[in-house]
CSV table of C-alpha atoms in Angstrom, one decimal:
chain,number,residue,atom,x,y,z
A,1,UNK,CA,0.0,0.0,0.0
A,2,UNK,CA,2.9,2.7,0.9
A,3,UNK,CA,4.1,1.9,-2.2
A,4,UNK,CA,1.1,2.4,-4.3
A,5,UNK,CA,1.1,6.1,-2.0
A,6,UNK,CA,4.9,6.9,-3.1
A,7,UNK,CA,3.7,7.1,-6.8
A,8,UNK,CA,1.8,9.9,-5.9
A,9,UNK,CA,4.4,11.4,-4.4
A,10,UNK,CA,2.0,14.0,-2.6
A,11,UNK,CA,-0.7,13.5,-0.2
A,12,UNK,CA,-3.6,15.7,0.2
A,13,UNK,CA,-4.8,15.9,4.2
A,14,UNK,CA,-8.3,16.7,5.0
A,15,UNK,CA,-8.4,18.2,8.5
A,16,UNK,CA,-12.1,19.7,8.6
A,17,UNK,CA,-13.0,19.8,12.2
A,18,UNK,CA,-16.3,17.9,11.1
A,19,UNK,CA,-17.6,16.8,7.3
A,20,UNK,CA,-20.8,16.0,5.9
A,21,UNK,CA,-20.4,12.7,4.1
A,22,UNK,CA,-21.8,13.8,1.2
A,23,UNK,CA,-19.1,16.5,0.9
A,24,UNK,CA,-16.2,13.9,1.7
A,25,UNK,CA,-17.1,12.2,-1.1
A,26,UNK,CA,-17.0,15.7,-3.4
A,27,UNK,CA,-13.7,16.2,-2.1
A,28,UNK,CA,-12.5,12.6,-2.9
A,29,UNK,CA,-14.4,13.1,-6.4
A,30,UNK,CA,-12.2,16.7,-7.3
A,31,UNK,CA,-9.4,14.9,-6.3
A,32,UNK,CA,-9.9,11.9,-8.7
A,33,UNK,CA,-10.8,14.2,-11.5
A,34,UNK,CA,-7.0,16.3,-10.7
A,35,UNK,CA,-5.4,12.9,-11.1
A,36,UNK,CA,-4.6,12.6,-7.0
A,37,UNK,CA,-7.0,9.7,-6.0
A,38,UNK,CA,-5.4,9.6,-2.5
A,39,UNK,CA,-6.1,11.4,0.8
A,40,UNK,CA,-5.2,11.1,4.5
A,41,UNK,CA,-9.3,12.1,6.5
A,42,UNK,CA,-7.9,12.8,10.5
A,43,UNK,CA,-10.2,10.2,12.4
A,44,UNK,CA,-11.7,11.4,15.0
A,45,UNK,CA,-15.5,11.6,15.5
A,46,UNK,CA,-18.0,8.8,13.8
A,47,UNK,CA,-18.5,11.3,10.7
A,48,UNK,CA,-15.1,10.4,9.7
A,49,UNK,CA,-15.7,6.8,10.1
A,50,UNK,CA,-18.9,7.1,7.8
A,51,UNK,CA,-17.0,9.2,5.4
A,52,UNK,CA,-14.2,6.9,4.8
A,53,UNK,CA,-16.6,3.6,4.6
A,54,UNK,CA,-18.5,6.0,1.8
A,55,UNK,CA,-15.3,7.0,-0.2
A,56,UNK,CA,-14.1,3.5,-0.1
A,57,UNK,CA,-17.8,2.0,-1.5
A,58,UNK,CA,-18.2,4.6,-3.8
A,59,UNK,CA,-14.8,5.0,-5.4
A,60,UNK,CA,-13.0,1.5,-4.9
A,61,UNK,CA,-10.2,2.8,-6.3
A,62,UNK,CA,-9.5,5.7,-4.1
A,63,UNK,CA,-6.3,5.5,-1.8
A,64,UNK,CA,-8.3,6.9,1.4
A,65,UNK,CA,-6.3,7.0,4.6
A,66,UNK,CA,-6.8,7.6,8.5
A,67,UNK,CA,-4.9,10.1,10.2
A,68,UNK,CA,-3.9,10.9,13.9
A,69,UNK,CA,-4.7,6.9,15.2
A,70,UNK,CA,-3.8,7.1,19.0
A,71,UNK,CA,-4.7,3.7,20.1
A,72,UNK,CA,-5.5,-0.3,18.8
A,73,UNK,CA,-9.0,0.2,19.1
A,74,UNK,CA,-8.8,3.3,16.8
A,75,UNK,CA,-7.0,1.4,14.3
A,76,UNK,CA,-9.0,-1.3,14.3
A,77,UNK,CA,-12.1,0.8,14.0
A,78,UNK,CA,-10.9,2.9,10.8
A,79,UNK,CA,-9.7,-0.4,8.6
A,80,UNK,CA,-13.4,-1.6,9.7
A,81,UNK,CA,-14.6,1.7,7.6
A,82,UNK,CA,-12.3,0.3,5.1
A,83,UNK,CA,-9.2,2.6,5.3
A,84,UNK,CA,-6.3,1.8,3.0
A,85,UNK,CA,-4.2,3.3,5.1
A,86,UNK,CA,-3.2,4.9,8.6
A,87,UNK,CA,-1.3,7.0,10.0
A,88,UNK,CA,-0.1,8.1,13.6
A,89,UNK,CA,1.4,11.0,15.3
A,90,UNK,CA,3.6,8.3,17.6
A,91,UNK,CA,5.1,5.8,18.4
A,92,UNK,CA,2.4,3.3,20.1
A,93,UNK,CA,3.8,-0.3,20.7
A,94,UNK,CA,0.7,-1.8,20.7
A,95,UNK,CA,-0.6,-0.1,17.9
A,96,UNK,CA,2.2,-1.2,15.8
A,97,UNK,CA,1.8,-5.0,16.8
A,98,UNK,CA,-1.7,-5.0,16.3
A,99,UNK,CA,-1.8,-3.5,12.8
A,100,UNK,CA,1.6,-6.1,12.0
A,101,UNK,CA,-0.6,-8.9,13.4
A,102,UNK,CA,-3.8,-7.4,10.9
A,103,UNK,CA,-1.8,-6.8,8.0
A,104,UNK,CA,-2.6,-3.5,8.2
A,105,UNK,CA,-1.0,-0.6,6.5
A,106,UNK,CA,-0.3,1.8,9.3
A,107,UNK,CA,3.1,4.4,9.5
A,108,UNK,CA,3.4,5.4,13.2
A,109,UNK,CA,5.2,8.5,13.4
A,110,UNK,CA,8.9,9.7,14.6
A,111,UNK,CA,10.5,13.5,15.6
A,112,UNK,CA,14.0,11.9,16.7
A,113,UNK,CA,16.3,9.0,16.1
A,114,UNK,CA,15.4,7.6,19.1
A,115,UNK,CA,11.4,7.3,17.9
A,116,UNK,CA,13.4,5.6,14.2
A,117,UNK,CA,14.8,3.1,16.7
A,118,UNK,CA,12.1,1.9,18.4
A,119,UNK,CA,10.0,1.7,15.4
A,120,UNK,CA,12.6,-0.5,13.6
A,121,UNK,CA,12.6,-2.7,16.9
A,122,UNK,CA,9.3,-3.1,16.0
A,123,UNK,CA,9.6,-4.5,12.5
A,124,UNK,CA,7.9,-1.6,10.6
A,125,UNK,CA,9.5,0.4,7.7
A,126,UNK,CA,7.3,3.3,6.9
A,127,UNK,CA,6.9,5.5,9.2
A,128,UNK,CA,5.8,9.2,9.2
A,129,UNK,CA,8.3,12.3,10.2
A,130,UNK,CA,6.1,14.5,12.1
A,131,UNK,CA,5.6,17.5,13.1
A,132,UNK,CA,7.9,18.3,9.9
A,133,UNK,CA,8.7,21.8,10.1
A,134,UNK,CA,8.4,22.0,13.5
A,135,UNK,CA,10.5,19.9,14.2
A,136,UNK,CA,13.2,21.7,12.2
A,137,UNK,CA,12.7,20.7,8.2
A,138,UNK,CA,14.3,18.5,5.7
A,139,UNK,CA,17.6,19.8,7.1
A,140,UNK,CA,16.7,18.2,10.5
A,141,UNK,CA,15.3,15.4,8.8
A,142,UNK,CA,18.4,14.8,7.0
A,143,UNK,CA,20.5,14.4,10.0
A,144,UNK,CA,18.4,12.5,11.9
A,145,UNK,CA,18.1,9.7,8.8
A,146,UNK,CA,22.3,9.8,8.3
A,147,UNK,CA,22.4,6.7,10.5
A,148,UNK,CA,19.4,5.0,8.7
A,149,UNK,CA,20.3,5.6,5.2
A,150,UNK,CA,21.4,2.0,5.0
A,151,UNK,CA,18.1,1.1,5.7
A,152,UNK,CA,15.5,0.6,3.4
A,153,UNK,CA,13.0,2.5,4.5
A,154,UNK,CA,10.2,4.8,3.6
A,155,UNK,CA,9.2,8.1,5.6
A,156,UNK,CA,6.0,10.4,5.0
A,157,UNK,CA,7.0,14.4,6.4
A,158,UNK,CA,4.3,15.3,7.3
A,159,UNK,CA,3.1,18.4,9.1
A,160,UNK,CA,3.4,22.4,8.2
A,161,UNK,CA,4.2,21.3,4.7
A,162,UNK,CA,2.9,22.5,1.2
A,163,UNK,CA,3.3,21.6,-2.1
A,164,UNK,CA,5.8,24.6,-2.7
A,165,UNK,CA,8.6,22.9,0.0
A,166,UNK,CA,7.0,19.3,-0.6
A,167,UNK,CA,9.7,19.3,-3.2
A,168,UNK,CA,12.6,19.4,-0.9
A,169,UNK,CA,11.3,16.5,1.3
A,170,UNK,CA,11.4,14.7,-1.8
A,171,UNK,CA,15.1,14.9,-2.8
A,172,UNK,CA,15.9,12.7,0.6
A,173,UNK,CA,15.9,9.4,-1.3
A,174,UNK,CA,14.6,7.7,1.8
A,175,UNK,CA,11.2,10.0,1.5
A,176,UNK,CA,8.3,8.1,-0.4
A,177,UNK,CA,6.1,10.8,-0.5
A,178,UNK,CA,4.6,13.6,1.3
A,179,UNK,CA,1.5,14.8,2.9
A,180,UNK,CA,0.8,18.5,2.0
A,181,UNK,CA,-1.6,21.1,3.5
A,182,UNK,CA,-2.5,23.2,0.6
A,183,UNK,CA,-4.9,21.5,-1.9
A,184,UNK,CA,-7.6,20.7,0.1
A,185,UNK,CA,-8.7,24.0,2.1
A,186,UNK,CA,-11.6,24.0,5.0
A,187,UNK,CA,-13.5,27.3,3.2
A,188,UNK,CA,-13.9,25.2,-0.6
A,189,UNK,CA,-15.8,23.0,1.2
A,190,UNK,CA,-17.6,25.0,3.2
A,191,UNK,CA,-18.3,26.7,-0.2
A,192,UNK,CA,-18.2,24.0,-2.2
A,193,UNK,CA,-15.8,25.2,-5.0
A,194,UNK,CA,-14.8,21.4,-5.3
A,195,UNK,CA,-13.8,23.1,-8.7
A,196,UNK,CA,-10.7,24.6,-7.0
A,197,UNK,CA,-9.7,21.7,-5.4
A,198,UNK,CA,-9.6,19.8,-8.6
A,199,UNK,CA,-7.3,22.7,-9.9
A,200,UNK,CA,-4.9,22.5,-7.1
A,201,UNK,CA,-5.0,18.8,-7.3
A,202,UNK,CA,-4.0,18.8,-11.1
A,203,UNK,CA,-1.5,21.9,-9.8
A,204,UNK,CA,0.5,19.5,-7.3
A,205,UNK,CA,0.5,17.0,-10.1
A,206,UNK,CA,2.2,19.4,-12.2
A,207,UNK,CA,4.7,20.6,-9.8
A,208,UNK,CA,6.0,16.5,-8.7
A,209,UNK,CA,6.1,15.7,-12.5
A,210,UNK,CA,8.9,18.4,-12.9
A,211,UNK,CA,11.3,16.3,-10.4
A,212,UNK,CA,14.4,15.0,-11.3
C-alpha cells in the first residue's frame, strides 16, 4: 500500500473539524478528476468513520487514509470503515503490533532517532516524520536519517508542509512521498468550489512531475 502512496508522491490531508459525508465524497471526487485519488481524512468523531466507509464504497479505487490513530481500538475501527491506510502521530507499541498482526497498512510516526529506533525494533518500515517543520525541516530530517540511510525504508513528512517545499522533502531518497496542507482548504468546502480543489489537485500534479 505505501508503495502504491509513493507514486503519488504527494498526499492531500483533509483536517475539517467535522464533514458531511456527502461533501467527503465531493472532495475525494475533485481529487480523482485532478489525477490525485489519494487522501489522509484525520479520524476522530463517527463522521469520519462514515466518510471513509462512503469513499471507499463509492470509489473503490480511491487510496483513502486515517490520520492521527492514538490507540488499537482506533485502528481497528478505521480499517473496519475500510481505510487503505493509517497514520499516527507516535510511536504506540501496541498499535504497531496489532496493525503487524492485521496486515494492516499503518506508518506510526517519529521526531527523533530515538522514535526511528524503536520503530525498527518493531519490524515496521514506513513511518511518518512528524511534526515536519516543527521539528526543524528537511535539514533536520536529513540528519536525523544519516544513521538510517542503509536502511531501506520509507518516511511520510508530514506536518506544516505544502506543495511549494514538498519538493525538498522529496530529494531525501529515503522520503516516499509527502502529505501537504495546501490543496484541500476548510473554506472550498464550506463553499463547495470542489472546482478549486480539482485545480490544485491537477497543480500539485504538475509541480511532482517536474522532479528529477
Amino acid at each position: 500500500m505505501f508503495a502504491a502512496l509513493g507514486r503519488f508522491k504527494i498526499i492531500p490531508i483533509l483536517k475539517i473539524k467535522e464533514i458531511e459525508t456527502d461533501d467527503a465524497l465531493h472532495v475525494a471526487e475533485a481529487l480523482f478528476k485532478g489525477g490525485l485519488p489519494v487522501m489522509e481524512m484525520t479520524f476522530r468523531r463517527h463522521s469520519d468513520s462514515k466518510a471513509i466507509r462512503e469513499i471507499a464504497r463509492e470509489f473503490p479505487d480511491f487510496l483513502i487514509g486515517a490520520g492521527g490513530i492514538l490507540n488499537r481500538d482506533q485502528l481497528l475501527r478505521a480499517f473496519d470503515c475500510k481505510a487503505k491506510f493509517a497514520t499516527s502521530p507516535g510511536v504506540n507499541p501496541d498499535t504497531i503490533k496489532t496493525a503487524a498482526k492485521k496486515k494492516i497498512a499503518f506508518a506510526p510516526g517519529a521526531s527523533t532517532a530515538t522514535d526511528i529506533e524503536n520503530i525498527l525494533i518493531n519490524g515496521v518500515v514506513d513511518f511518518q516524520f512528524f511534526p515536519a517543520e516543527a521539528s526543524g525541516g528537511v535539514d533536520y530530517l536529513e540528519s536525523i536519517l544519516e544513521p538510517f540511510e542503509h536502511l531501506p525504508i520509507d518516511i511520510f513528512p508530514k506536518g506544516g508542509i505544502s506543495t511549494q517545499n514538498a519538493k525538498d522533502y522529496l530529494e531525501l531518497p529515503q522520503v516516499c512521498a509527502v502529505t501537504v496542507e495546501d490543496i484541500i482548504y476548510n473554506d472550498d468546502i464550506e463553499n463547495g468550489n470542489w472546482d478549486r480543489i480539482t485545480e490544485n489537485a491537477r497543480r500539485a500534479v504538475a509541480q511532482v512531475h517536474e522532479l528529477p
